[in-house]
PDB file of C-alpha atoms in Angstrom:
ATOM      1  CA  UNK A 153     147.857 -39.826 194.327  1.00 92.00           C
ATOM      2  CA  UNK A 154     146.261 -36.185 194.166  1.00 96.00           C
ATOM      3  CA  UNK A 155     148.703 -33.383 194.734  1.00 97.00           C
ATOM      4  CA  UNK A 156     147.255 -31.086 198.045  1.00 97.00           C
ATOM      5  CA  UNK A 157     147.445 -27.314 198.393  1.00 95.00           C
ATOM      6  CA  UNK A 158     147.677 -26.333 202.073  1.00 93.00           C
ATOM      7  CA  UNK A 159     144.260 -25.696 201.625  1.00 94.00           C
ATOM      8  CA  UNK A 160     142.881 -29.224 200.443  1.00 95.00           C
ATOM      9  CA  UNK A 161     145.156 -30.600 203.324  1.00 95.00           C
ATOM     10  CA  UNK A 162     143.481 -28.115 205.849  1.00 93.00           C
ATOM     11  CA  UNK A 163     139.883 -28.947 204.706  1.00 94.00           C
ATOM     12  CA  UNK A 164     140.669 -32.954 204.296  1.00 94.00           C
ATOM     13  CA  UNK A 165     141.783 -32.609 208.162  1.00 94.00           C
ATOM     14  CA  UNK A 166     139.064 -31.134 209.260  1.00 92.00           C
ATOM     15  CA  UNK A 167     136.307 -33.062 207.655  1.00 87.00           C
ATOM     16  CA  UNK A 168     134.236 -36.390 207.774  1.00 84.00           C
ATOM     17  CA  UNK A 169     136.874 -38.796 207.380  1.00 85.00           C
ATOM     18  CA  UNK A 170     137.980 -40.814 210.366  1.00 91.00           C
ATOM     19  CA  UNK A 171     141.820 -41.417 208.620  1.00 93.00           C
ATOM     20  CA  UNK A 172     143.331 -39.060 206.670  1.00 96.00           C
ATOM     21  CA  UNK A 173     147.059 -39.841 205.103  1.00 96.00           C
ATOM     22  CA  UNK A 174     149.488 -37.076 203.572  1.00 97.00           C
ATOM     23  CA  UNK A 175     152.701 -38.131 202.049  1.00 97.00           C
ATOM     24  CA  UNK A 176     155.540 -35.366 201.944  1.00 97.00           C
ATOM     25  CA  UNK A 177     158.315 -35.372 199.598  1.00 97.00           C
ATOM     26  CA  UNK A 178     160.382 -33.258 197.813  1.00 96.00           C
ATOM     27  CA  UNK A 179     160.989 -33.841 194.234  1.00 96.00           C
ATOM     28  CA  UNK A 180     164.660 -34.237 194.204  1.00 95.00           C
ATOM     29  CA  UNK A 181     164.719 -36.551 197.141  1.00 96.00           C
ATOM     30  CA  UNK A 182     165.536 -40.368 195.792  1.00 95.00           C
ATOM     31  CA  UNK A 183     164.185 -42.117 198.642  1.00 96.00           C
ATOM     32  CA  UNK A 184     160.573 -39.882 198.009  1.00 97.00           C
ATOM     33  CA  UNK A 185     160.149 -41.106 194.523  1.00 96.00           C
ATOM     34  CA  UNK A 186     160.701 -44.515 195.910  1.00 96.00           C
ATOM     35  CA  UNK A 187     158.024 -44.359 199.060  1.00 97.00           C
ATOM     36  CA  UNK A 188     155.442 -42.781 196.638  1.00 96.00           C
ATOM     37  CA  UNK A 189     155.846 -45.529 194.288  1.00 96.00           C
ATOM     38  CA  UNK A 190     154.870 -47.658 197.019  1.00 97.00           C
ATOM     39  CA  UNK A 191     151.612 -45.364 198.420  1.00 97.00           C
ATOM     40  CA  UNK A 192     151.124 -45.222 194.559  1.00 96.00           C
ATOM     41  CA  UNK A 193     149.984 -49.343 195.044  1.00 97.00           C
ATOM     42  CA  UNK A 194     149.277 -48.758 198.423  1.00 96.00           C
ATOM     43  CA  UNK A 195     146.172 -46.091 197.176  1.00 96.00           C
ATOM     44  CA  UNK A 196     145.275 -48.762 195.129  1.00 96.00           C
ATOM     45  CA  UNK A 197     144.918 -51.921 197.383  1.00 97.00           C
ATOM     46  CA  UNK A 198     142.799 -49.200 199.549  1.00 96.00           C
ATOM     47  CA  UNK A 199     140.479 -47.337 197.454  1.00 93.00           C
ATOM     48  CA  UNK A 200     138.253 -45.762 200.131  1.00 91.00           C
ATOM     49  CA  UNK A 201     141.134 -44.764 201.812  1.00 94.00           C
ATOM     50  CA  UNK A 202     141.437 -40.426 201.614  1.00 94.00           C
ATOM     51  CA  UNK A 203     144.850 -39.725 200.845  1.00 96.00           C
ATOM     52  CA  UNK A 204     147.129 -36.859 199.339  1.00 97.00           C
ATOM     53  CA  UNK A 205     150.532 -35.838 198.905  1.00 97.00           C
ATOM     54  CA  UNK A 206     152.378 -32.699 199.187  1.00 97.00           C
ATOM     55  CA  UNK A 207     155.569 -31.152 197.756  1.00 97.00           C
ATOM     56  CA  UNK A 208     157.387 -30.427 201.602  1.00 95.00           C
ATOM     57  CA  UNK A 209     159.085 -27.314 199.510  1.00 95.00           C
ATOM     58  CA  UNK A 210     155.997 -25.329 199.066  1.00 94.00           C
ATOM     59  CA  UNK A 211     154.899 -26.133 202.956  1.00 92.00           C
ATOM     60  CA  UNK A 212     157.649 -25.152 205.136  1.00 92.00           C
ATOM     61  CA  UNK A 213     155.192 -24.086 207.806  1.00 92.00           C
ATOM     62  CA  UNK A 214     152.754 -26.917 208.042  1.00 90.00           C
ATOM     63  CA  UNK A 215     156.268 -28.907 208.501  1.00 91.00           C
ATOM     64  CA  UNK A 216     157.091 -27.102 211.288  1.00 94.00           C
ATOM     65  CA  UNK A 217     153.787 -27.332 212.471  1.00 93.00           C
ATOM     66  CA  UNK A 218     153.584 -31.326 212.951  1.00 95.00           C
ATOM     67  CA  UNK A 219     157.922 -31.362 213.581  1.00 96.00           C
ATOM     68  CA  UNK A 220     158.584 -33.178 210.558  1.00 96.00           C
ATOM     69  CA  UNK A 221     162.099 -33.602 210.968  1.00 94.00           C
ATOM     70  CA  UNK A 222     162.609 -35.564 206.969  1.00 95.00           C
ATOM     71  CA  UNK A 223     161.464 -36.524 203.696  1.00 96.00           C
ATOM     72  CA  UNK A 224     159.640 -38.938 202.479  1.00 97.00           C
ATOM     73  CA  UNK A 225     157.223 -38.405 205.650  1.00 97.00           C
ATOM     74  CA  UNK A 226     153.689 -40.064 205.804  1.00 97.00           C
ATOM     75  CA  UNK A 227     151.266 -37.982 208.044  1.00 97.00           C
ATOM     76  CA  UNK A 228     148.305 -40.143 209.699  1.00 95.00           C
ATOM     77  CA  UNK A 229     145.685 -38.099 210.981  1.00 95.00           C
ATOM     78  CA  UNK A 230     142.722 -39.739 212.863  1.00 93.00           C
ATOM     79  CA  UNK A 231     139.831 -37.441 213.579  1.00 91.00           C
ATOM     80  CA  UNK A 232     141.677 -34.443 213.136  1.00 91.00           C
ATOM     81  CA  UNK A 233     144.716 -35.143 215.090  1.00 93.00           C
ATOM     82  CA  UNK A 234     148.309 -36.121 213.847  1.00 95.00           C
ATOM     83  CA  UNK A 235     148.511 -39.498 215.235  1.00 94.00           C
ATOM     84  CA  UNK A 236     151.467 -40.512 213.642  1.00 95.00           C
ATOM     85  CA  UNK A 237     154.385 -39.687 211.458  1.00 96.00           C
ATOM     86  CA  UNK A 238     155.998 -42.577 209.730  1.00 96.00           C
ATOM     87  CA  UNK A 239     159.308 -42.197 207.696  1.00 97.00           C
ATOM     88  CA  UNK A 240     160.075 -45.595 206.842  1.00 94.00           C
ATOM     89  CA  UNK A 241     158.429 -46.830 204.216  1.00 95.00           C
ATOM     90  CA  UNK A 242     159.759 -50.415 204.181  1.00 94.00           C
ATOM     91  CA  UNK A 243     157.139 -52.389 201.966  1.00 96.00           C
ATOM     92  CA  UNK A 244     153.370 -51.931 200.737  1.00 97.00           C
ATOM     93  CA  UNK A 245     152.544 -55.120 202.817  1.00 97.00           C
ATOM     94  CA  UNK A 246     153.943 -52.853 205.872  1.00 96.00           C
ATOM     95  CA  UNK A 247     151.937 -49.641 204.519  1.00 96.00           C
ATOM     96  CA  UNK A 248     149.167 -51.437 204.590  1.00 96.00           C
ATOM     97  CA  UNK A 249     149.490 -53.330 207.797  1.00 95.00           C
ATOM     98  CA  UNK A 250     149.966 -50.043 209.439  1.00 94.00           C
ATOM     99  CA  UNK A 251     147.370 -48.046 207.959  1.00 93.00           C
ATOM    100  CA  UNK A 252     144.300 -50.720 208.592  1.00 92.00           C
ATOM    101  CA  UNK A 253     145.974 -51.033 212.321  1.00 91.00           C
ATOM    102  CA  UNK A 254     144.499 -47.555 212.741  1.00 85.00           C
ATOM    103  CA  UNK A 255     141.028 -47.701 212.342  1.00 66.00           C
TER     104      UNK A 255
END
């Protein structure tokens, strides 16, 4: 998964794509390493899919922004708007059920 500057996140909201996912971690967070192993196979099973991921430490105002309250934190944008925040991970087969619910 491609590491975002606030900029790539701003532009990847704003543009073409209907569903736009961004993963936030923090590098010394156990549980993080964990989740993005699983959006790590997750990216995989869904290759079209336009994902991103962002160290939470270098964005402390887009996390205030969308009230994200913990890390690891999946942001799912559809058309532009947050449409949901999910912070547990569970499984890949869970990821993905919830990500192809969306569209």
């Amino acid at each position: 998964m491609q590491e975002w500057s606030q900029q790539d996140i701003e532009e990847a909201i704003s543009g073409e794509e209907k569903t736009i996912l961004i993963y936030l971690y923090t590098p010394m967070c156990g549980t993080c390493q964990m989740a993005g192993k699983m959006l790590a196979v997750t990216e995989q099973l869904l290759p079209g899919q336009k994902m991103g991921k962002a160290d939470l430490n270098y964005m402390p105002l887009l996390a205030e922004k969308w009230g994200v309250e913990s890390v690891p934190c999946l942001l799912i944008f559809r058309k532009g708007t947050l449409h949901e925040k999910l912070y547990a991970f569970r499984s890949v087969p869970y990821l993905l059920d919830k990500i192809r619910s969306i569209d």
